[in-house]
Amino acid sequence: MYPSEPRTLTGRSIASYASRVHSRRWRGRRRPTRTPHGLPHPLPLFPPLLHSPPAPAPVATPLAEAAAAAARQSRFRLLFARAAARRDPEPAPAVEERRSLAVRTGELFLGLAALLLRGAGARRTGGAAAVEEVETRDRVVWEQRPEDVDAERARRELTSPGFSFSAAGLLFPYHLGAAQCLMDRGYITEKTPLAGSSAGAIICAVIASGNTMQDALQVTKVLADNCRSKGTAFRLGAVLKDVLDEFLPDDLHIRCNGRIRVAITQLSWRPRGLLVDQFDSKDDVINAVITSSFIPGYLAPRPATFFRNRLCIDGGLTLFMPPTSAAETVRICAFPASRLGLQDIGISPDCNPENRASPRQLFNWALEPAEDETLDKLYELGYLDAAVWAEQNSAEFITKNGQSLGAD
C-alpha cells in the first residue's frame, strides 16, 4: 500500500527516479499515470524541476552586454557570408605554377653561375662582383693565331669602345633592341669589336652578319613559337642550329674573324674560360655560338658537348660578359645587374627601372619562350635602356685618332 501523503525524497532518490523516467521515454515506453491498483501516483513528474526555486537572473554588466553584442554581430556576419557564398561562390584557390624540366634545369645552372660571379667578386673586391678584364687571368685559353696579335693591338689604338653582350637565355629581343639603338646612334659600325656569351654570342654573330635586328626579331618569334608548341628542353639546340643555318650568310666566318669573341667554358679539372675569335667556316661559327649557349641537360639530353676536341659547356659560367678587343668595353646585361651583384655594367634594366618585369619573370622568359607581345616589349625595353646610356655617355666615347664613332 502506498502512503496517502508524498514521502520526502532525498537528492539521490530524485536523481534515480528521473533517470528511470527518461530511460523509459528513450525506449519508447509510455509511463503509466496510475498505479497498478488504480490509485494516483504519489509523486509528481520531475519534482525537482517543479518544486525547485527559480534561478536568479544574471546581473547585467557593461562587459557582458558588449560580449553579447559582439556575439550577435558575429552571427550576422556569418549569415551574410553564407548568403554571399551561395550567391557568388568563391573562386578556386590558385594552383601553384608547375615549372617545366627546362625551367628547373636552367634555374639550377643560372643559380650556379650567379654564385660564381658573386664569389669571384667578393674575393677580388671584398663586396659586389666587378667585371674584370680576363686578359690578366691565367685560366683563359686564347683561340688566336700569333700573326693576329699585332693586328689586334693596332685595332685597340684606333677603335673604342667595343660592346659585350651577356648570357641571356631566350631574352634575345632585349639584346636586339639594345644593338639597334647603338647602331642608330653610330656606336656600332662594321668595324666595332664585339664579344658575347651564350645568347650574347649569337647576337654578335647576327650583328656581324649584316642582317637587320627586325629580321632577327622575326626569326626569334619563329623559334619561340616552335618551342612553345613542341617543347624547349632537350631540343632547343637542334632547333637553334637549323634556324641559324638558314638565317645567317655563307660568308659569316669572314665577317666574324677578328671582330667578335665567343666565350665558352672548357671543362677540365676545373672550368676555365675559352675565347674564340677565329673561325674556319660558317658551321664553325654556328658550332661556337651553340657551344657558348650549351646549358647542360637543357639544349640537348647530355651533360656537355665537344668543340674543337674540347669538352665544353655554356660560356656564361666563367665569362658572363667577356671583353672585346677594343681599348674599352661597354657591357650589356639583359638582367638587372644590381640583382646579380655586378658592377661596371653599361646597359641593363637598371638604366630605366620603371615598368619592369620581376627578376623571377625574366628568368622564366630566359628559359621558356614568352608570347610574341612580350618579345616585342623586351625589344623596346632594350632599345630604351641603350638610349638612356647613350644620352649619358655621348661625349665620352670618341676614337683616339679624332674621328667620330660613325666614321669609317
Short mmCIF file of C-alpha atoms in Angstrom, two decimals:
data_model
loop_
_atom_site.label_atom_id
_atom_site.label_comp_id
_atom_site.label_asym_id
_atom_site.label_seq_id
_atom_site.Cartn_x
_atom_site.Cartn_y
_atom_site.Cartn_z
CA MET A 1 0.00 0.00 0.00
CA TYR A 2 1.23 3.50 -0.82
CA PRO A 3 1.02 6.16 1.87
CA SER A 4 -1.64 8.81 1.47
CA GLU A 5 0.87 11.69 1.53
CA PRO A 6 4.02 12.10 -0.59
CA ARG A 7 7.10 10.93 1.10
CA THR A 8 10.17 13.07 1.41
CA LEU A 9 12.80 12.28 -1.26
CA THR A 10 16.50 12.72 -0.94
CA GLY A 11 18.75 14.05 -3.74
CA ARG A 12 19.90 10.53 -4.60
CA SER A 13 16.41 9.10 -4.88
CA ILE A 14 15.24 12.06 -7.03
CA ALA A 15 18.15 11.58 -9.44
CA SER A 16 17.49 7.83 -9.65
CA TYR A 17 13.81 8.44 -10.26
CA ALA A 18 14.44 10.99 -13.03
CA SER A 19 16.92 8.71 -14.78
CA ARG A 20 14.40 5.83 -14.78
CA VAL A 21 11.71 8.07 -16.26
CA HIS A 22 14.00 9.34 -19.05
CA SER A 23 15.26 5.85 -19.86
CA ARG A 24 11.68 4.65 -20.27
CA ARG A 25 10.88 7.53 -22.60
CA TRP A 26 14.02 6.95 -24.60
CA ARG A 27 13.00 3.34 -25.16
CA GLY A 28 9.62 4.45 -26.47
CA ARG A 29 7.66 3.22 -23.41
CA ARG A 30 4.79 5.24 -22.08
CA ARG A 31 4.99 5.91 -18.36
CA PRO A 32 1.76 4.85 -16.54
CA THR A 33 -0.03 7.75 -14.88
CA ARG A 34 -1.69 5.48 -12.28
CA THR A 35 -0.53 2.66 -10.04
CA PRO A 36 -1.39 -0.98 -10.69
CA HIS A 37 -4.09 -0.66 -8.01
CA GLY A 38 -5.76 2.24 -9.78
CA LEU A 39 -4.55 4.83 -7.35
CA PRO A 40 -2.99 8.14 -8.40
CA HIS A 41 0.76 8.09 -8.47
CA PRO A 42 2.05 9.63 -5.28
CA LEU A 43 4.94 11.53 -6.91
CA PRO A 44 4.59 14.37 -9.44
CA LEU A 45 6.53 14.26 -12.72
CA PHE A 46 10.04 15.80 -12.41
CA PRO A 47 9.55 17.04 -8.83
CA PRO A 48 12.99 18.79 -8.69
CA LEU A 49 12.10 20.90 -11.71
CA LEU A 50 8.62 21.80 -10.49
CA HIS A 51 9.48 22.47 -6.89
CA SER A 52 12.99 23.98 -7.19
CA PRO A 53 13.20 27.75 -6.75
CA PRO A 54 13.81 29.77 -9.94
CA ALA A 55 17.44 30.60 -10.75
CA PRO A 56 18.37 34.21 -10.12
CA ALA A 57 18.60 36.34 -13.28
CA PRO A 58 22.18 37.23 -14.27
CA VAL A 59 23.26 40.70 -13.35
CA ALA A 60 23.80 42.80 -16.48
CA THR A 61 27.26 44.39 -16.66
CA PRO A 62 28.78 46.55 -19.39
CA LEU A 63 31.31 43.84 -20.18
CA ALA A 64 28.62 41.18 -20.54
CA GLU A 65 26.47 43.43 -22.71
CA ALA A 66 29.45 44.17 -25.00
CA ALA A 67 30.20 40.45 -25.30
CA ALA A 68 26.58 39.71 -26.19
CA ALA A 69 26.53 42.46 -28.83
CA ALA A 70 29.76 41.16 -30.36
CA ALA A 71 28.30 37.65 -30.49
CA ARG A 72 25.20 38.94 -32.27
CA GLN A 73 27.34 40.82 -34.81
CA SER A 74 29.46 37.74 -35.40
CA ARG A 75 26.33 35.69 -36.07
CA PHE A 76 25.05 38.32 -38.50
CA ARG A 77 28.37 38.43 -40.31
CA LEU A 78 28.40 34.65 -40.58
CA LEU A 79 24.87 34.65 -42.03
CA PHE A 80 25.77 37.35 -44.55
CA ALA A 81 28.94 35.48 -45.56
CA ARG A 82 26.99 32.27 -46.13
CA ALA A 83 24.40 34.10 -48.22
CA ALA A 84 27.13 35.77 -50.31
CA ALA A 85 28.87 32.44 -50.80
CA ARG A 86 25.66 30.92 -52.16
CA ARG A 87 25.16 33.90 -54.48
CA ASP A 88 28.80 34.44 -55.55
CA PRO A 89 30.81 31.28 -54.93
CA GLU A 90 34.46 31.84 -54.05
CA PRO A 91 36.93 31.28 -56.88
CA ALA A 92 39.02 28.15 -56.76
CA PRO A 93 42.34 28.64 -54.98
CA ALA A 94 45.21 29.48 -57.29
CA VAL A 95 47.21 26.44 -58.26
CA GLU A 96 50.93 26.81 -57.80
CA GLU A 97 52.67 27.17 -61.14
CA ARG A 98 54.38 23.95 -62.12
CA ARG A 99 57.76 24.64 -63.60
CA SER A 100 58.87 22.51 -66.50
CA LEU A 101 62.06 20.47 -66.59
CA ALA A 102 63.62 23.12 -68.82
CA VAL A 103 62.97 25.84 -66.26
CA ARG A 104 64.25 23.75 -63.36
CA THR A 105 67.43 22.75 -65.18
CA GLY A 106 68.11 26.29 -66.38
CA GLU A 107 67.44 27.80 -62.94
CA LEU A 108 69.96 25.41 -61.41
CA PHE A 109 72.62 26.41 -63.93
CA LEU A 110 71.88 30.16 -63.73
CA GLY A 111 71.93 29.99 -59.95
CA LEU A 112 75.35 28.33 -60.05
CA ALA A 113 76.63 30.98 -62.46
CA ALA A 114 75.34 33.77 -60.21
CA LEU A 115 77.06 32.21 -57.18
CA LEU A 116 80.35 32.02 -59.08
CA LEU A 117 80.04 35.66 -60.14
CA ARG A 118 79.33 36.83 -56.60
CA GLY A 119 82.04 34.64 -55.13
CA ALA A 120 84.69 35.84 -57.57
CA GLY A 121 83.76 39.47 -56.97
CA ALA A 122 83.83 39.07 -53.20
CA ARG A 123 87.32 37.56 -53.33
CA ARG A 124 88.65 40.38 -55.52
CA THR A 125 86.86 43.43 -54.17
CA GLY A 126 85.50 42.35 -50.82
CA GLY A 127 81.97 43.25 -51.95
CA ALA A 128 79.87 43.19 -55.08
CA ALA A 129 81.29 41.45 -58.11
CA ALA A 130 83.11 43.65 -60.58
CA VAL A 131 83.57 42.52 -64.17
CA GLU A 132 87.30 42.07 -64.68
CA GLU A 133 89.32 42.11 -67.86
CA VAL A 134 90.14 38.47 -68.49
CA GLU A 135 93.47 39.21 -70.16
CA THR A 136 95.07 39.07 -66.73
CA ARG A 137 93.71 35.64 -65.88
CA ASP A 138 95.78 32.52 -66.40
CA ARG A 139 92.65 30.38 -66.65
CA VAL A 140 91.57 31.88 -70.01
CA VAL A 141 92.58 29.99 -73.13
CA TRP A 142 93.02 32.10 -76.26
CA GLU A 143 91.99 30.68 -79.61
CA GLN A 144 94.04 33.25 -81.53
CA ARG A 145 96.80 32.77 -84.06
CA PRO A 146 100.09 34.53 -83.26
CA GLU A 147 100.00 36.52 -86.52
CA ASP A 148 96.71 38.11 -85.45
CA VAL A 149 98.05 39.50 -82.17
CA ASP A 150 99.80 42.53 -83.73
CA ALA A 151 96.77 43.35 -85.87
CA GLU A 152 94.55 43.30 -82.80
CA ARG A 153 96.86 45.63 -80.90
CA ALA A 154 96.67 48.09 -83.81
CA ARG A 155 92.87 47.95 -83.68
CA ARG A 156 92.99 48.77 -79.99
CA GLU A 157 94.71 52.06 -80.74
CA LEU A 158 92.06 53.20 -83.21
CA THR A 159 88.78 51.72 -82.00
CA SER A 160 86.78 52.48 -78.88
CA PRO A 161 84.54 51.29 -77.44
CA GLY A 162 83.59 47.67 -78.02
CA PHE A 163 80.38 46.09 -76.78
CA SER A 164 79.98 42.85 -74.85
CA PHE A 165 76.61 41.09 -74.60
CA SER A 166 75.80 38.96 -71.58
CA ALA A 167 74.33 35.48 -71.36
CA ALA A 168 70.56 35.88 -71.59
CA GLY A 169 68.90 32.58 -72.49
CA LEU A 170 65.86 33.27 -74.67
CA LEU A 171 65.90 37.00 -73.94
CA PHE A 172 67.27 37.62 -77.45
CA PRO A 173 64.94 40.58 -78.12
CA TYR A 174 66.42 42.67 -75.31
CA HIS A 175 69.90 42.44 -76.87
CA LEU A 176 68.46 43.02 -80.34
CA GLY A 177 66.77 46.24 -79.21
CA ALA A 178 69.92 47.49 -77.48
CA ALA A 179 72.02 46.73 -80.58
CA GLN A 180 69.53 48.51 -82.84
CA CYS A 181 69.73 51.66 -80.71
CA LEU A 182 73.54 51.59 -80.69
CA MET A 183 73.61 51.20 -84.46
CA ASP A 184 71.12 54.03 -84.93
CA ARG A 185 73.33 56.31 -82.81
CA GLY A 186 76.56 55.33 -84.55
CA TYR A 187 78.14 53.41 -81.67
CA ILE A 188 78.17 50.06 -83.50
CA THR A 189 79.59 50.13 -87.02
CA GLU A 190 81.03 47.49 -89.32
CA LYS A 191 84.38 47.73 -87.50
CA THR A 192 83.18 47.84 -83.89
CA PRO A 193 84.63 44.95 -81.83
CA LEU A 194 82.02 42.70 -80.24
CA ALA A 195 82.01 39.91 -77.67
CA GLY A 196 79.36 37.74 -76.12
CA SER A 197 78.49 34.69 -74.09
CA SER A 198 75.59 32.30 -74.71
CA ALA A 199 72.75 34.35 -76.22
CA GLY A 200 75.13 37.32 -76.36
CA ALA A 201 77.43 35.35 -78.67
CA ILE A 202 74.51 34.68 -81.01
CA ILE A 203 73.71 38.40 -81.07
CA CYS A 204 77.32 39.18 -82.03
CA ALA A 205 77.12 36.76 -84.95
CA VAL A 206 73.81 38.30 -86.06
CA ILE A 207 75.25 41.84 -85.96
CA ALA A 208 78.37 40.80 -87.88
CA SER A 209 76.25 39.00 -90.49
CA GLY A 210 74.74 42.28 -91.71
CA ASN A 211 71.13 41.23 -91.09
CA THR A 212 68.75 43.77 -89.57
CA MET A 213 67.64 43.48 -85.99
CA GLN A 214 63.98 43.48 -87.06
CA ASP A 215 64.59 40.42 -89.24
CA ALA A 216 66.34 38.76 -86.33
CA LEU A 217 63.35 39.56 -84.10
CA GLN A 218 61.00 37.83 -86.55
CA VAL A 219 63.26 34.77 -86.61
CA THR A 220 63.25 34.79 -82.80
CA LYS A 221 59.44 34.68 -82.85
CA VAL A 222 59.55 31.66 -85.18
CA LEU A 223 61.96 29.93 -82.79
CA ALA A 224 59.77 30.79 -79.79
CA ASP A 225 56.63 29.50 -81.50
CA ASN A 226 58.35 26.21 -82.28
CA CYS A 227 59.43 25.82 -78.64
CA ARG A 228 56.00 26.75 -77.27
CA SER A 229 54.27 24.15 -79.43
CA LYS A 230 56.79 21.29 -79.28
CA GLY A 231 58.79 21.93 -76.11
CA THR A 232 62.10 23.54 -75.22
CA ALA A 233 64.18 21.17 -73.09
CA PHE A 234 66.46 18.66 -74.86
CA ARG A 235 65.62 20.00 -78.35
CA LEU A 236 66.44 23.72 -78.31
CA GLY A 237 69.99 23.12 -79.55
CA ALA A 238 68.89 21.30 -82.72
CA VAL A 239 66.16 23.84 -83.48
CA LEU A 240 68.55 26.76 -82.88
CA LYS A 241 71.16 25.28 -85.19
CA ASP A 242 68.64 24.89 -88.02
CA VAL A 243 67.36 28.46 -87.58
CA LEU A 244 70.87 29.97 -87.58
CA ASP A 245 71.98 27.91 -90.57
CA GLU A 246 69.05 29.23 -92.59
CA PHE A 247 69.24 32.84 -91.37
CA LEU A 248 72.99 33.59 -91.43
CA PRO A 249 75.01 34.13 -94.65
CA ASP A 250 77.56 31.70 -96.03
CA ASP A 251 80.47 34.13 -95.58
CA LEU A 252 79.71 34.56 -91.88
CA HIS A 253 83.14 33.37 -90.76
CA ILE A 254 84.85 36.03 -92.88
CA ARG A 255 82.70 38.74 -91.32
CA CYS A 256 83.36 37.47 -87.79
CA ASN A 257 87.09 36.75 -87.90
CA GLY A 258 89.00 39.16 -85.68
CA ARG A 259 85.86 41.14 -84.85
CA ILE A 260 83.76 39.03 -82.48
CA ARG A 261 84.82 36.96 -79.48
CA VAL A 262 82.76 33.98 -78.39
CA ALA A 263 83.07 32.87 -74.74
CA ILE A 264 82.99 29.15 -73.96
CA THR A 265 83.59 27.23 -70.73
CA GLN A 266 86.06 24.40 -71.12
CA LEU A 267 85.76 21.52 -68.67
CA SER A 268 88.98 20.16 -67.22
CA TRP A 269 89.95 19.57 -63.61
CA ARG A 270 88.27 22.93 -63.08
CA PRO A 271 86.19 25.04 -65.51
CA ARG A 272 88.09 27.72 -67.36
CA GLY A 273 87.16 30.35 -69.92
CA LEU A 274 87.82 29.89 -73.62
CA LEU A 275 87.71 32.86 -76.04
CA VAL A 276 87.31 32.14 -79.74
CA ASP A 277 87.81 34.89 -82.34
CA GLN A 278 89.00 32.99 -85.45
CA PHE A 279 86.72 30.71 -87.46
CA ASP A 280 87.23 28.43 -90.45
CA SER A 281 83.69 28.27 -91.86
CA LYS A 282 80.09 29.24 -91.27
CA ASP A 283 79.48 25.92 -89.48
CA ASP A 284 82.44 26.65 -87.23
CA VAL A 285 80.85 29.95 -86.13
CA ILE A 286 77.46 28.29 -85.53
CA ASN A 287 79.06 25.48 -83.53
CA ALA A 288 80.93 28.05 -81.44
CA VAL A 289 77.83 30.09 -80.53
CA ILE A 290 75.77 26.97 -79.79
CA THR A 291 78.56 25.62 -77.57
CA SER A 292 78.63 29.01 -75.84
CA SER A 293 74.88 28.55 -75.17
CA PHE A 294 75.07 24.92 -74.03
CA ILE A 295 73.33 24.69 -70.66
CA PRO A 296 73.87 21.06 -69.52
CA GLY A 297 70.72 18.99 -69.93
CA TYR A 298 68.80 21.90 -71.47
CA LEU A 299 69.89 22.37 -75.08
CA ALA A 300 70.35 18.61 -75.51
CA PRO A 301 69.94 15.49 -73.33
CA ARG A 302 73.61 15.31 -72.40
CA PRO A 303 75.75 17.00 -69.74
CA ALA A 304 78.29 18.63 -72.10
CA THR A 305 79.31 19.00 -75.74
CA PHE A 306 82.52 18.93 -77.77
CA PHE A 307 84.03 21.91 -79.54
CA ARG A 308 87.37 21.51 -81.33
CA ASN A 309 88.07 18.30 -79.38
CA ARG A 310 87.43 20.06 -76.07
CA LEU A 311 84.66 19.15 -73.62
CA CYS A 312 82.71 22.40 -73.14
CA ILE A 313 79.53 23.94 -71.71
CA ASP A 314 77.89 27.37 -71.59
CA GLY A 315 80.36 30.25 -71.62
CA GLY A 316 78.29 32.26 -69.15
CA LEU A 317 79.54 30.05 -66.33
CA THR A 318 83.05 31.54 -66.48
CA LEU A 319 82.82 34.57 -68.83
CA PHE A 320 79.40 36.09 -68.31
CA MET A 321 80.36 39.22 -70.29
CA PRO A 322 83.74 38.72 -71.98
CA PRO A 323 85.95 41.65 -73.00
CA THR A 324 86.26 42.82 -76.59
CA SER A 325 89.45 43.61 -78.48
CA ALA A 326 88.80 47.36 -78.07
CA ALA A 327 90.58 49.59 -75.59
CA GLU A 328 87.36 49.89 -73.61
CA THR A 329 84.38 47.54 -73.39
CA VAL A 330 80.80 48.55 -72.64
CA ARG A 331 78.91 45.61 -71.18
CA ILE A 332 75.22 44.94 -71.85
CA CYS A 333 73.30 42.73 -69.40
CA ALA A 334 69.74 41.52 -70.05
CA PHE A 335 69.15 41.01 -66.31
CA PRO A 336 69.15 43.67 -63.57
CA ALA A 337 72.87 43.96 -62.81
CA SER A 338 72.24 45.08 -59.24
CA ARG A 339 70.32 41.86 -58.52
CA LEU A 340 73.24 39.77 -59.76
CA GLY A 341 75.71 41.79 -57.70
CA LEU A 342 77.55 43.07 -60.79
CA GLN A 343 79.34 46.39 -61.15
CA ASP A 344 80.68 48.35 -64.14
CA ILE A 345 77.71 47.40 -66.34
CA GLY A 346 76.89 49.97 -69.01
CA ILE A 347 73.43 48.93 -70.26
CA SER A 348 70.95 46.88 -68.26
CA PRO A 349 67.36 47.11 -66.93
CA ASP A 350 68.82 49.25 -64.12
CA CYS A 351 69.12 52.12 -66.62
CA ASN A 352 65.35 52.53 -66.72
CA PRO A 353 63.82 50.55 -63.83
CA GLU A 354 60.19 51.68 -64.29
CA ASN A 355 57.55 49.31 -65.66
CA ARG A 356 59.85 46.31 -65.49
CA ALA A 357 59.13 42.64 -65.11
CA SER A 358 60.31 41.00 -61.92
CA PRO A 359 63.65 39.13 -61.95
CA ARG A 360 61.73 35.88 -61.49
CA GLN A 361 59.68 36.58 -64.61
CA LEU A 362 62.80 37.47 -66.59
CA PHE A 363 64.44 34.19 -65.60
CA ASN A 364 61.30 32.30 -66.66
CA TRP A 365 61.31 34.06 -70.05
CA ALA A 366 65.01 33.27 -70.42
CA LEU A 367 64.25 29.56 -70.12
CA GLU A 368 60.75 29.24 -71.60
CA PRO A 369 59.81 31.38 -74.64
CA ALA A 370 57.39 34.23 -73.97
CA GLU A 371 54.49 35.28 -76.17
CA ASP A 372 55.12 37.47 -79.22
CA GLU A 373 53.76 40.58 -77.46
CA THR A 374 56.25 40.09 -74.64
CA LEU A 375 59.11 39.62 -77.13
CA ASP A 376 58.19 42.93 -78.79
CA LYS A 377 58.15 44.59 -75.36
CA LEU A 378 61.59 43.21 -74.50
CA TYR A 379 62.93 44.59 -77.79
CA GLU A 380 61.52 48.01 -76.92
CA LEU A 381 62.95 47.94 -73.40
CA GLY A 382 66.41 47.04 -74.70
CA TYR A 383 66.25 49.98 -77.10
CA LEU A 384 65.17 52.38 -74.34
CA ASP A 385 67.90 51.25 -71.93
CA ALA A 386 70.57 51.71 -74.59
CA ALA A 387 69.15 55.17 -75.35
CA VAL A 388 69.48 56.15 -71.68
CA TRP A 389 73.13 55.03 -71.69
CA ALA A 390 73.83 56.89 -74.97
CA GLU A 391 72.44 60.14 -73.56
CA GLN A 392 74.70 59.85 -70.53
CA ASN A 393 77.86 58.94 -72.48
CA SER A 394 77.52 60.72 -75.80
CA ALA A 395 80.66 62.87 -75.40
CA GLU A 396 82.98 60.32 -73.78
CA PHE A 397 83.47 57.63 -76.40
CA ILE A 398 85.48 59.16 -79.25
CA THR A 399 88.13 57.27 -81.18
CA LYS A 400 91.66 58.13 -80.29
CA ASN A 401 92.53 59.28 -83.81
CA GLY A 402 90.00 62.11 -83.55
CA GLN A 403 87.33 60.59 -85.79
CA SER A 404 83.73 60.18 -84.65
CA LEU A 405 82.27 56.81 -83.88
CA GLY A 406 80.23 56.82 -87.05
CA ALA A 407 83.23 57.42 -89.30
CA ASP A 408 84.86 54.61 -91.21
#
